[in-house]
Each structure stands twice: as structure tokens, then as C-alpha cells.
């Protein structure tokens, strides 16, 4: 058996999220359907670095699957893209040894969150960024607030209360805010993220930007370890999984 | 009665074209529905500069409608955008005198046609540009071919054979090709365009770019006044109505 690692981009708009759900159109179902067609084997399946919610996009989701086939590398991409719907594209493939695991070998992830400033939201952006409407958040305040998230913290206040994991300690290594044309872009990189964590941080930074919270509040909110202390989760359609990193 | 001119942007993906059709989701139906709700009057309607096909987008379609209401200008935009679906946005409004007619007063239109070069088509572009796949058209050849379209010609060879208009003579004032990042952009401006004319010109320029036709062939094809001489109509989802001009 050969193990293939593939990088996957998808437009999350028309999916009920990444993970398989009976009778729903999910990214995983479509990928596994394509793999099964290609292999003529109903037992083959893929493993992803993690799930994403309904409406969340990806430029660089990573999956792996085991296969008895030995295609040339660029053939994998072509063969799968022919079978996949156009809102999912395989953008890269490589053979890896069987130590590699898309989820357990991951050492970091980068997410982007996008807001748009345009006076009227462009109809072309409606599923791809969160429209700021009349709000004009103060980026300097957001940057100040961002500092509090850097480092290793217990992020209980910033994950869905439904989250059941052994530890809610995560390390955020980078968190930047950039204005670019009519967009405000948050990039966040860390060793892993809890369920809803990026969207809750995005929502919190927005609240600071428009003056509902002060940058210093972040410290107290993190220390409270209470989801109710952090504000609204930002909408799914502003979020993109940009890349997953693995140690060589 | 007051006459309002409005500029409208729409993502054509989920519409069966611009024009009203019974039981179909069209741009016109949605606009007229919003106007009727706002006025509580089932007889109110809008007139557009012209129709666009299913899948064709607009950044600058222009409509007009007559109304007994006297809202402040920015109120029109807000009130209609609240009632419209998010894939249609009113991006500008002004009061005009009743000589103004969105269709008959138009003196020019600009369309854009977009191809994308990316090795794998981005899932985010799938409805917004035509993927070139392995093709790498020669832009200099396309520019040479473009010269033949400039000026006043009988464009019978470049419109759907279903077109029934008194004259097929149109004037193309500008036709440019530009490479920008991973996109090839055609911009065309003229006093008016026949049904499918822009997409047929785009298809023909592509054929020249990849060597199926020579730039000089354009002269013969235009002179033939025969739709069969021109090649394939380029796909609708690469096309955008950018603006409509009116003399003051």
C-alpha cells in the first residue's frame, strides 16, 4: 500500500461542513466518493487534518489516504479533479511514508479571517468575507488585543462549550491584522485550534475594534476560562483554512 | 412621479438570466419583487439597459423605475438592498428626468471577459472566470486579431442566429487584452452589442490565441456575415457587464 498526502482547496458555501454526515453534502463525502470511484473499492477513505464547519473555506486542507495504486504524482491530481465537483480541487499531492498522518502528524495550522469594508457588499463577496457595514474597527486597538492571545494559554473561553477534549491548552504563535484594499485580514497560526476558537477570537477582536471591549479585557477573558465571557462567534463564511504544517 | 436610475451589481451564478421568466429565478423578477414590496404596489416595474444570459455577471447594470415615493437618494439604496437577495446589490441611485430611459438612452456599454491561467482552477473562481486548463493563448496574436473588430461593422457573424433586430451594424470603440496575475482580461466597449456578440468575439480571440485561427481570418469572418464562420461562443460565466454609459 502507498500513502498519498493531498492538499485540498474548497469553497465551503455549498457544503454542510467538512465531515461526513448521512444524506448531507459534505467535503469528505465528495472526496471519498471520488476515491471510491477511482479505486472501484467502496472501502477506501481519506483522513483529514481536522474538520471545518459549514460555510468555512479552505485553500490548504490536508488529507491522506492509502492506496494499492501507483500512479505518477500529477496523475493523482488530474484523476481526482476529474471526479470531484468543481467546488473541491486537489491542488497538490505527494507520496509519504506510513508514519505520516494528516491529523496526528500536524504541528501547526494557519487560518485567515476576512472582513470587507466596501460601502455596499459586493454580490461576489457575499459568501467569502464578512461585510462590516457601517462599522469601521480600529485596527491598532485590534492589534493591541491580539498580543494577549500570543503564547500558550488555556483557551476554554474561546471554544464552543460543546468541545470535549482532554486539554484546552493551545499555543498561538502568530496573530496579525492587515488592511488590504477593501479588506481587513486576520491571519492566525498556532499548534492547533479548538472548535470555534478562530471565529471566537475574530469576533472578540472585532468587538475591541469597534469599542465594545478594551484590548486589556482579553487578559481577564482568557483567565476566566468561561465561554460566556467572550463575545459572539464571527460568521463561518469569513474563515479559511490556509495551510497545515508537518515536521519533516 | 419620480424616475430613479439605479446601478446594479449581481452574481449571475444562481439566476436563469436577467429577464423575467415565469417560475424562474431571474434578476429582474427579484428586483421587481423588491420594488413591489417597498411600494406595496403590484404594478411597479423596472426597465434595464438590456438583458444578460444565465450565468453572466454584472458590476454595472443600469435600470430605471417610476415611483410616487420621494426618498432621499441613499435611502433608495438601503431600502432596496434590505429587500433584495444578497446576490443582487444596488450600488448607486440617482433621480433622473423622464426623458431618461435605461435602454433607449444608453449610448455605450462595457463588458469584461475573464479567463484564468492557474494550473488547477481555484474552487473560488469556478463561476467567475473560464479556466484555460493547459492552453496558453498568445496574447500578441489576440491583440492583432482584436484590431479587426474595432470600428463600425455588420456583426452578423458574431451574433446568435436567433437574433432578430433591424440592423446588425454595431460600433466597437475599444477592445483590449491584459494579463493580470493569473488572469487574462478582455475589455470591450461599444455603442451596443448583439445577442451573444461579446462571447462569440471572446471565443474567436481565444481560437486565434491558441493557433486555431490567424488574426487575418477576422476580416474574412466579419465580411462573411455568417454565424457559422465564427467559432464557439465562450462560456457565460466569464462575462461581466461592467457599465452602461449615457450622454448627459
PDB file of N, CA, C and O in Angstrom, chain A residues 171-232:
ATOM      1  N   UNK A 171      -1.226  26.731  21.726  1.00  0.00           N
ATOM      2  CA  UNK A 171      -0.234  27.791  21.542  1.00  0.00           C
ATOM      3  C   UNK A 171      -0.518  28.556  20.264  1.00  0.00           C
ATOM      4  O   UNK A 171      -0.595  27.961  19.187  1.00  0.00           O
ATOM      5  N   UNK A 172      -0.710  29.866  20.391  1.00  0.00           N
ATOM      6  CA  UNK A 172      -0.866  30.736  19.215  1.00  0.00           C
ATOM      7  C   UNK A 172       0.497  31.375  18.969  1.00  0.00           C
ATOM      8  O   UNK A 172       1.061  32.023  19.846  1.00  0.00           O
ATOM      9  N   UNK A 173       1.049  31.151  17.790  1.00  0.00           N
ATOM     10  CA  UNK A 173       2.400  31.660  17.513  1.00  0.00           C
ATOM     11  C   UNK A 173       2.392  32.984  16.766  1.00  0.00           C
ATOM     12  O   UNK A 173       3.337  33.759  16.834  1.00  0.00           O
ATOM     13  N   UNK A 174       1.323  33.219  16.028  1.00  0.00           N
ATOM     14  CA  UNK A 174       1.244  34.460  15.270  1.00  0.00           C
ATOM     15  C   UNK A 174      -0.202  34.887  15.125  1.00  0.00           C
ATOM     16  O   UNK A 174      -1.089  34.049  14.932  1.00  0.00           O
ATOM     17  N   UNK A 175      -0.432  36.179  15.207  1.00  0.00           N
ATOM     18  CA  UNK A 175      -1.792  36.710  15.031  1.00  0.00           C
ATOM     19  C   UNK A 175      -1.645  38.128  14.508  1.00  0.00           C
ATOM     20  O   UNK A 175      -1.234  39.033  15.219  1.00  0.00           O
ATOM     21  N   UNK A 176      -1.939  38.308  13.213  1.00  0.00           N
ATOM     22  CA  UNK A 176      -1.721  39.613  12.589  1.00  0.00           C
ATOM     23  C   UNK A 176      -3.006  40.147  11.979  1.00  0.00           C
ATOM     24  O   UNK A 176      -3.896  39.385  11.603  1.00  0.00           O
ATOM     25  N   UNK A 177      -3.074  41.475  11.880  1.00  0.00           N
ATOM     26  CA  UNK A 177      -4.214  42.130  11.229  1.00  0.00           C
ATOM     27  C   UNK A 177      -3.673  43.071  10.170  1.00  0.00           C
ATOM     28  O   UNK A 177      -2.767  43.857  10.440  1.00  0.00           O
ATOM     29  N   UNK A 178      -4.226  42.976   8.970  1.00  0.00           N
ATOM     30  CA  UNK A 178      -3.719  43.750   7.847  1.00  0.00           C
ATOM     31  C   UNK A 178      -4.881  44.329   7.080  1.00  0.00           C
ATOM     32  O   UNK A 178      -5.871  43.637   6.832  1.00  0.00           O
ATOM     33  N   UNK A 179      -4.754  45.585   6.687  1.00  0.00           N
ATOM     34  CA  UNK A 179      -5.761  46.170   5.804  1.00  0.00           C
ATOM     35  C   UNK A 179      -5.228  46.113   4.385  1.00  0.00           C
ATOM     36  O   UNK A 179      -4.073  46.470   4.137  1.00  0.00           O
ATOM     37  N   UNK A 180      -6.055  45.616   3.491  1.00  0.00           N
ATOM     38  CA  UNK A 180      -5.608  45.437   2.107  1.00  0.00           C
ATOM     39  C   UNK A 180      -6.778  45.805   1.217  1.00  0.00           C
ATOM     40  O   UNK A 180      -7.808  45.147   1.247  1.00  0.00           O
ATOM     41  N   UNK A 181      -6.626  46.880   0.453  1.00  0.00           N
ATOM     42  CA  UNK A 181      -7.730  47.379  -0.367  1.00  0.00           C
ATOM     43  C   UNK A 181      -8.989  47.544   0.490  1.00  0.00           C
ATOM     44  O   UNK A 181      -8.938  48.258   1.467  1.00  0.00           O
ATOM     45  N   UNK A 182     -10.025  46.827   0.148  1.00  0.00           N
ATOM     46  CA  UNK A 182     -11.265  46.976   0.909  1.00  0.00           C
ATOM     47  C   UNK A 182     -11.465  45.829   1.889  1.00  0.00           C
ATOM     48  O   UNK A 182     -12.587  45.524   2.273  1.00  0.00           O
ATOM     49  N   UNK A 183     -10.355  45.180   2.275  1.00  0.00           N
ATOM     50  CA  UNK A 183     -10.481  44.039   3.178  1.00  0.00           C
ATOM     51  C   UNK A 183      -9.650  44.203   4.443  1.00  0.00           C
ATOM     52  O   UNK A 183      -8.569  44.781   4.423  1.00  0.00           O
ATOM     53  N   UNK A 184     -10.162  43.635   5.512  1.00  0.00           N
ATOM     54  CA  UNK A 184      -9.403  43.534   6.749  1.00  0.00           C
ATOM     55  C   UNK A 184      -9.145  42.039   6.945  1.00  0.00           C
ATOM     56  O   UNK A 184     -10.088  41.235   6.948  1.00  0.00           O
ATOM     57  N   UNK A 185      -7.860  41.684   7.063  1.00  0.00           N
ATOM     58  CA  UNK A 185      -7.473  40.272   7.080  1.00  0.00           C
ATOM     59  C   UNK A 185      -6.839  39.914   8.419  1.00  0.00           C
ATOM     60  O   UNK A 185      -5.868  40.550   8.827  1.00  0.00           O
ATOM     61  N   UNK A 186      -7.355  38.915   9.080  1.00  0.00           N
ATOM     62  CA  UNK A 186      -6.698  38.371  10.268  1.00  0.00           C
ATOM     63  C   UNK A 186      -6.040  37.053   9.878  1.00  0.00           C
ATOM     64  O   UNK A 186      -6.675  36.198   9.268  1.00  0.00           O
ATOM     65  N   UNK A 187      -4.739  36.908  10.209  1.00  0.00           N
ATOM     66  CA  UNK A 187      -4.061  35.629   9.981  1.00  0.00           C
ATOM     67  C   UNK A 187      -3.640  35.108  11.345  1.00  0.00           C
ATOM     68  O   UNK A 187      -3.068  35.853  12.147  1.00  0.00           O
ATOM     69  N   UNK A 188      -3.924  33.858  11.601  1.00  0.00           N
ATOM     70  CA  UNK A 188      -3.572  33.285  12.904  1.00  0.00           C
ATOM     71  C   UNK A 188      -2.904  31.934  12.692  1.00  0.00           C
ATOM     72  O   UNK A 188      -3.364  31.116  11.890  1.00  0.00           O
ATOM     73  N   UNK A 189      -1.786  31.742  13.381  1.00  0.00           N
ATOM     74  CA  UNK A 189      -1.041  30.482  13.243  1.00  0.00           C
ATOM     75  C   UNK A 189      -0.795  29.926  14.631  1.00  0.00           C
ATOM     76  O   UNK A 189      -0.473  30.672  15.560  1.00  0.00           O
ATOM     77  N   UNK A 190      -0.994  28.632  14.785  1.00  0.00           N
ATOM     78  CA  UNK A 190      -0.759  28.017  16.087  1.00  0.00           C
ATOM     79  C   UNK A 190      -0.605  26.520  15.956  1.00  0.00           C
ATOM     80  O   UNK A 190      -0.680  25.969  14.857  1.00  0.00           O
ATOM     81  N   UNK A 191      -0.383  25.861  17.094  1.00  0.00           N
ATOM     82  CA  UNK A 191      -0.144  24.405  17.019  1.00  0.00           C
ATOM     83  C   UNK A 191      -1.445  23.622  16.861  1.00  0.00           C
ATOM     84  O   UNK A 191      -1.417  22.428  16.578  1.00  0.00           O
ATOM     85  N   UNK A 192      -2.560  24.313  17.019  1.00  0.00           N
ATOM     86  CA  UNK A 192      -3.847  23.646  16.847  1.00  0.00           C
ATOM     87  C   UNK A 192      -4.922  24.571  17.393  1.00  0.00           C
ATOM     88  O   UNK A 192      -4.619  25.492  18.152  1.00  0.00           O
ATOM     89  N   UNK A 193      -6.153  24.345  16.975  1.00  0.00           N
ATOM     90  CA  UNK A 193      -7.231  25.229  17.402  1.00  0.00           C
ATOM     91  C   UNK A 193      -8.419  24.415  17.880  1.00  0.00           C
ATOM     92  O   UNK A 193      -8.751  23.381  17.290  1.00  0.00           O
ATOM     93  N   UNK A 194      -9.066  24.891  18.921  1.00  0.00           N
ATOM     94  CA  UNK A 194     -10.259  24.229  19.441  1.00  0.00           C
ATOM     95  C   UNK A 194     -11.450  24.573  18.548  1.00  0.00           C
ATOM     96  O   UNK A 194     -11.397  25.497  17.733  1.00  0.00           O
ATOM     97  N   UNK A 195     -12.544  23.839  18.746  1.00  0.00           N
ATOM     98  CA  UNK A 195     -13.749  24.062  17.967  1.00  0.00           C
ATOM     99  C   UNK A 195     -14.250  25.499  18.172  1.00  0.00           C
ATOM    100  O   UNK A 195     -14.481  25.924  19.301  1.00  0.00           O
ATOM    101  N   UNK A 196     -14.386  26.237  17.076  1.00  0.00           N
ATOM    102  CA  UNK A 196     -14.863  27.634  17.067  1.00  0.00           C
ATOM    103  C   UNK A 196     -13.845  28.652  17.590  1.00  0.00           C
ATOM    104  O   UNK A 196     -14.162  29.842  17.695  1.00  0.00           O
ATOM    105  N   UNK A 197     -12.636  28.203  17.909  1.00  0.00           N
ATOM    106  CA  UNK A 197     -11.661  29.102  18.540  1.00  0.00           C
ATOM    107  C   UNK A 197     -11.275  30.284  17.644  1.00  0.00           C
ATOM    108  O   UNK A 197     -11.273  31.440  18.099  1.00  0.00           O
ATOM    109  N   UNK A 198     -11.008  30.026  16.370  1.00  0.00           N
ATOM    110  CA  UNK A 198     -10.587  31.125  15.489  1.00  0.00           C
ATOM    111  C   UNK A 198     -11.735  32.130  15.312  1.00  0.00           C
ATOM    112  O   UNK A 198     -11.535  33.342  15.380  1.00  0.00           O
ATOM    113  N   UNK A 199     -12.930  31.608  15.125  1.00  0.00           N
ATOM    114  CA  UNK A 199     -14.074  32.507  14.924  1.00  0.00           C
ATOM    115  C   UNK A 199     -14.419  33.285  16.190  1.00  0.00           C
ATOM    116  O   UNK A 199     -14.909  34.416  16.118  1.00  0.00           O
ATOM    117  N   UNK A 200     -14.183  32.705  17.357  1.00  0.00           N
ATOM    118  CA  UNK A 200     -14.472  33.430  18.597  1.00  0.00           C
ATOM    119  C   UNK A 200     -13.418  34.516  18.821  1.00  0.00           C
ATOM    120  O   UNK A 200     -13.735  35.629  19.254  1.00  0.00           O
ATOM    121  N   UNK A 201     -12.157  34.206  18.499  1.00  0.00           N
ATOM    122  CA  UNK A 201     -11.100  35.232  18.589  1.00  0.00           C
ATOM    123  C   UNK A 201     -11.400  36.360  17.594  1.00  0.00           C
ATOM    124  O   UNK A 201     -11.322  37.551  17.938  1.00  0.00           O
ATOM    125  N   UNK A 202     -11.795  36.011  16.373  1.00  0.00           N
ATOM    126  CA  UNK A 202     -12.128  37.030  15.365  1.00  0.00           C
ATOM    127  C   UNK A 202     -13.266  37.922  15.874  1.00  0.00           C
ATOM    128  O   UNK A 202     -13.217  39.156  15.756  1.00  0.00           O
ATOM    129  N   UNK A 203     -14.279  37.314  16.460  1.00  0.00           N
ATOM    130  CA  UNK A 203     -15.418  38.063  16.986  1.00  0.00           C
ATOM    131  C   UNK A 203     -14.993  39.008  18.113  1.00  0.00           C
ATOM    132  O   UNK A 203     -15.442  40.153  18.195  1.00  0.00           O
ATOM    133  N   UNK A 204     -14.110  38.515  18.961  1.00  0.00           N
ATOM    134  CA  UNK A 204     -13.600  39.290  20.086  1.00  0.00           C
ATOM    135  C   UNK A 204     -12.771  40.488  19.598  1.00  0.00           C
ATOM    136  O   UNK A 204     -12.932  41.612  20.108  1.00  0.00           O
ATOM    137  N   UNK A 205     -11.902  40.244  18.623  1.00  0.00           N
ATOM    138  CA  UNK A 205     -11.066  41.331  18.092  1.00  0.00           C
ATOM    139  C   UNK A 205     -11.933  42.402  17.429  1.00  0.00           C
ATOM    140  O   UNK A 205     -11.683  43.597  17.552  1.00  0.00           O
ATOM    141  N   UNK A 206     -12.975  41.962  16.731  1.00  0.00           N
ATOM    142  CA  UNK A 206     -13.911  42.911  16.128  1.00  0.00           C
ATOM    143  C   UNK A 206     -14.558  43.763  17.228  1.00  0.00           C
ATOM    144  O   UNK A 206     -14.648  44.991  17.105  1.00  0.00           O
ATOM    145  N   UNK A 207     -14.969  43.121  18.329  1.00  0.00           N
ATOM    146  CA  UNK A 207     -15.600  43.837  19.448  1.00  0.00           C
ATOM    147  C   UNK A 207     -14.652  44.893  20.023  1.00  0.00           C
ATOM    148  O   UNK A 207     -15.073  45.997  20.386  1.00  0.00           O
ATOM    149  N   UNK A 208     -13.361  44.565  20.080  1.00  0.00           N
ATOM    150  CA  UNK A 208     -12.372  45.535  20.552  1.00  0.00           C
ATOM    151  C   UNK A 208     -12.244  46.664  19.527  1.00  0.00           C
ATOM    152  O   UNK A 208     -12.210  47.848  19.873  1.00  0.00           O
ATOM    153  N   UNK A 209     -12.202  46.282  18.249  1.00  0.00           N
ATOM    154  CA  UNK A 209     -12.025  47.263  17.185  1.00  0.00           C
ATOM    155  C   UNK A 209     -13.114  48.330  17.180  1.00  0.00           C
ATOM    156  O   UNK A 209     -12.856  49.497  16.881  1.00  0.00           O
ATOM    157  N   UNK A 210     -14.343  47.942  17.513  1.00  0.00           N
ATOM    158  CA  UNK A 210     -15.445  48.911  17.472  1.00  0.00           C
ATOM    159  C   UNK A 210     -15.743  49.497  18.850  1.00  0.00           C
ATOM    160  O   UNK A 210     -16.716  50.242  19.014  1.00  0.00           O
ATOM    161  N   UNK A 211     -14.910  49.130  19.860  1.00  0.00           N
ATOM    162  CA  UNK A 211     -15.021  49.800  21.148  1.00  0.00           C
ATOM    163  C   UNK A 211     -15.916  49.130  22.178  1.00  0.00           C
ATOM    164  O   UNK A 211     -16.122  49.661  23.266  1.00  0.00           O
ATOM    165  N   UNK A 212     -16.456  47.976  21.869  1.00  0.00           N
ATOM    166  CA  UNK A 212     -17.290  47.265  22.837  1.00  0.00           C
ATOM    167  C   UNK A 212     -16.433  46.698  23.979  1.00  0.00           C
ATOM    168  O   UNK A 212     -16.921  46.464  25.067  1.00  0.00           O
ATOM    169  N   UNK A 213     -15.182  46.404  23.659  1.00  0.00           N
ATOM    170  CA  UNK A 213     -14.253  45.901  24.667  1.00  0.00           C
ATOM    171  C   UNK A 213     -12.932  46.653  24.551  1.00  0.00           C
ATOM    172  O   UNK A 213     -12.627  47.209  23.494  1.00  0.00           O
ATOM    173  N   UNK A 214     -12.169  46.638  25.623  1.00  0.00           N
ATOM    174  CA  UNK A 214     -10.836  47.221  25.583  1.00  0.00           C
ATOM    175  C   UNK A 214      -9.820  46.102  25.360  1.00  0.00           C
ATOM    176  O   UNK A 214     -10.057  44.964  25.758  1.00  0.00           O
ATOM    177  N   UNK A 215      -8.678  46.449  24.738  1.00  0.00           N
ATOM    178  CA  UNK A 215      -7.659  45.440  24.500  1.00  0.00           C
ATOM    179  C   UNK A 215      -7.295  44.679  25.789  1.00  0.00           C
ATOM    180  O   UNK A 215      -7.170  43.453  25.773  1.00  0.00           O
ATOM    181  N   UNK A 216      -7.186  45.415  26.913  1.00  0.00           N
ATOM    182  CA  UNK A 216      -6.788  44.794  28.185  1.00  0.00           C
ATOM    183  C   UNK A 216      -7.796  43.753  28.673  1.00  0.00           C
ATOM    184  O   UNK A 216      -7.441  42.893  29.492  1.00  0.00           O
ATOM    185  N   UNK A 217      -9.040  43.869  28.207  1.00  0.00           N
ATOM    186  CA  UNK A 217     -10.052  42.882  28.624  1.00  0.00           C
ATOM    187  C   UNK A 217      -9.658  41.465  28.247  1.00  0.00           C
ATOM    188  O   UNK A 217     -10.107  40.493  28.868  1.00  0.00           O
ATOM    189  N   UNK A 218      -8.841  41.329  27.192  1.00  0.00           N
ATOM    190  CA  UNK A 218      -8.506  39.997  26.685  1.00  0.00           C
ATOM    191  C   UNK A 218      -7.888  39.132  27.776  1.00  0.00           C
ATOM    192  O   UNK A 218      -8.177  37.952  27.892  1.00  0.00           O
ATOM    193  N   UNK A 219      -7.017  39.761  28.571  1.00  0.00           N
ATOM    194  CA  UNK A 219      -6.310  39.039  29.636  1.00  0.00           C
ATOM    195  C   UNK A 219      -7.334  38.393  30.590  1.00  0.00           C
ATOM    196  O   UNK A 219      -7.311  37.185  30.833  1.00  0.00           O
ATOM    197  N   UNK A 220      -8.266  39.222  31.074  1.00  0.00           N
ATOM    198  CA  UNK A 220      -9.286  38.730  32.013  1.00  0.00           C
ATOM    199  C   UNK A 220     -10.156  37.641  31.381  1.00  0.00           C
ATOM    200  O   UNK A 220     -10.496  36.654  32.021  1.00  0.00           O
ATOM    201  N   UNK A 221     -10.495  37.869  30.122  1.00  0.00           N
ATOM    202  CA  UNK A 221     -11.393  36.907  29.470  1.00  0.00           C
ATOM    203  C   UNK A 221     -10.691  35.558  29.293  1.00  0.00           C
ATOM    204  O   UNK A 221     -11.285  34.507  29.522  1.00  0.00           O
ATOM    205  N   UNK A 222      -9.428  35.594  28.904  1.00  0.00           N
ATOM    206  CA  UNK A 222      -8.685  34.327  28.773  1.00  0.00           C
ATOM    207  C   UNK A 222      -8.595  33.646  30.141  1.00  0.00           C
ATOM    208  O   UNK A 222      -8.894  32.451  30.271  1.00  0.00           O
ATOM    209  N   UNK A 223      -8.252  34.428  31.167  1.00  0.00           N
ATOM    210  CA  UNK A 223      -8.074  33.848  32.510  1.00  0.00           C
ATOM    211  C   UNK A 223      -9.367  33.293  33.099  1.00  0.00           C
ATOM    212  O   UNK A 223      -9.336  32.357  33.906  1.00  0.00           O
ATOM    213  N   UNK A 224     -10.495  33.843  32.683  1.00  0.00           N
ATOM    214  CA  UNK A 224     -11.783  33.389  33.227  1.00  0.00           C
ATOM    215  C   UNK A 224     -12.100  31.938  32.862  1.00  0.00           C
ATOM    216  O   UNK A 224     -12.849  31.259  33.569  1.00  0.00           O
ATOM    217  N   UNK A 225     -11.530  31.463  31.761  1.00  0.00           N
ATOM    218  CA  UNK A 225     -11.834  30.093  31.277  1.00  0.00           C
ATOM    219  C   UNK A 225     -13.346  29.843  31.254  1.00  0.00           C
ATOM    220  O   UNK A 225     -13.834  28.845  31.762  1.00  0.00           O
ATOM    221  N   UNK A 226     -14.058  30.781  30.672  1.00  0.00           N
ATOM    222  CA  UNK A 226     -15.518  30.718  30.649  1.00  0.00           C
ATOM    223  C   UNK A 226     -15.997  31.257  29.306  1.00  0.00           C
ATOM    224  O   UNK A 226     -15.838  32.441  29.007  1.00  0.00           O
ATOM    225  N   UNK A 227     -16.596  30.388  28.505  1.00  0.00           N
ATOM    226  CA  UNK A 227     -17.013  30.780  27.169  1.00  0.00           C
ATOM    227  C   UNK A 227     -17.940  31.985  27.182  1.00  0.00           C
ATOM    228  O   UNK A 227     -17.937  32.799  26.263  1.00  0.00           O
ATOM    229  N   UNK A 228     -18.724  32.136  28.266  1.00  0.00           N
ATOM    230  CA  UNK A 228     -19.695  33.241  28.320  1.00  0.00           C
ATOM    231  C   UNK A 228     -19.019  34.612  28.393  1.00  0.00           C
ATOM    232  O   UNK A 228     -19.619  35.628  28.082  1.00  0.00           O
ATOM    233  N   UNK A 229     -17.736  34.639  28.805  1.00  0.00           N
ATOM    234  CA  UNK A 229     -17.035  35.928  28.913  1.00  0.00           C
ATOM    235  C   UNK A 229     -16.636  36.490  27.540  1.00  0.00           C
ATOM    236  O   UNK A 229     -16.504  37.702  27.388  1.00  0.00           O
ATOM    237  N   UNK A 230     -16.400  35.606  26.586  1.00  0.00           N
ATOM    238  CA  UNK A 230     -16.033  36.088  25.246  1.00  0.00           C
ATOM    239  C   UNK A 230     -17.320  36.368  24.477  1.00  0.00           C
ATOM    240  O   UNK A 230     -18.377  35.813  24.786  1.00  0.00           O
ATOM    241  N   UNK A 231     -17.239  37.241  23.492  1.00  0.00           N
ATOM    242  CA  UNK A 231     -18.446  37.650  22.778  1.00  0.00           C
ATOM    243  C   UNK A 231     -18.875  36.668  21.705  1.00  0.00           C
ATOM    244  O   UNK A 231     -18.645  35.464  21.800  1.00  0.00           O
ATOM    245  N   UNK A 232     -19.498  37.232  20.682  1.00  0.00           N
ATOM    246  CA  UNK A 232     -20.067  36.446  19.591  1.00  0.00           C
ATOM    247  C   UNK A 232     -19.008  35.764  18.724  1.00  0.00           C
ATOM    248  O   UNK A 232     -17.971  36.359  18.429  1.00  0.00           O
TER     249      UNK A 232
END
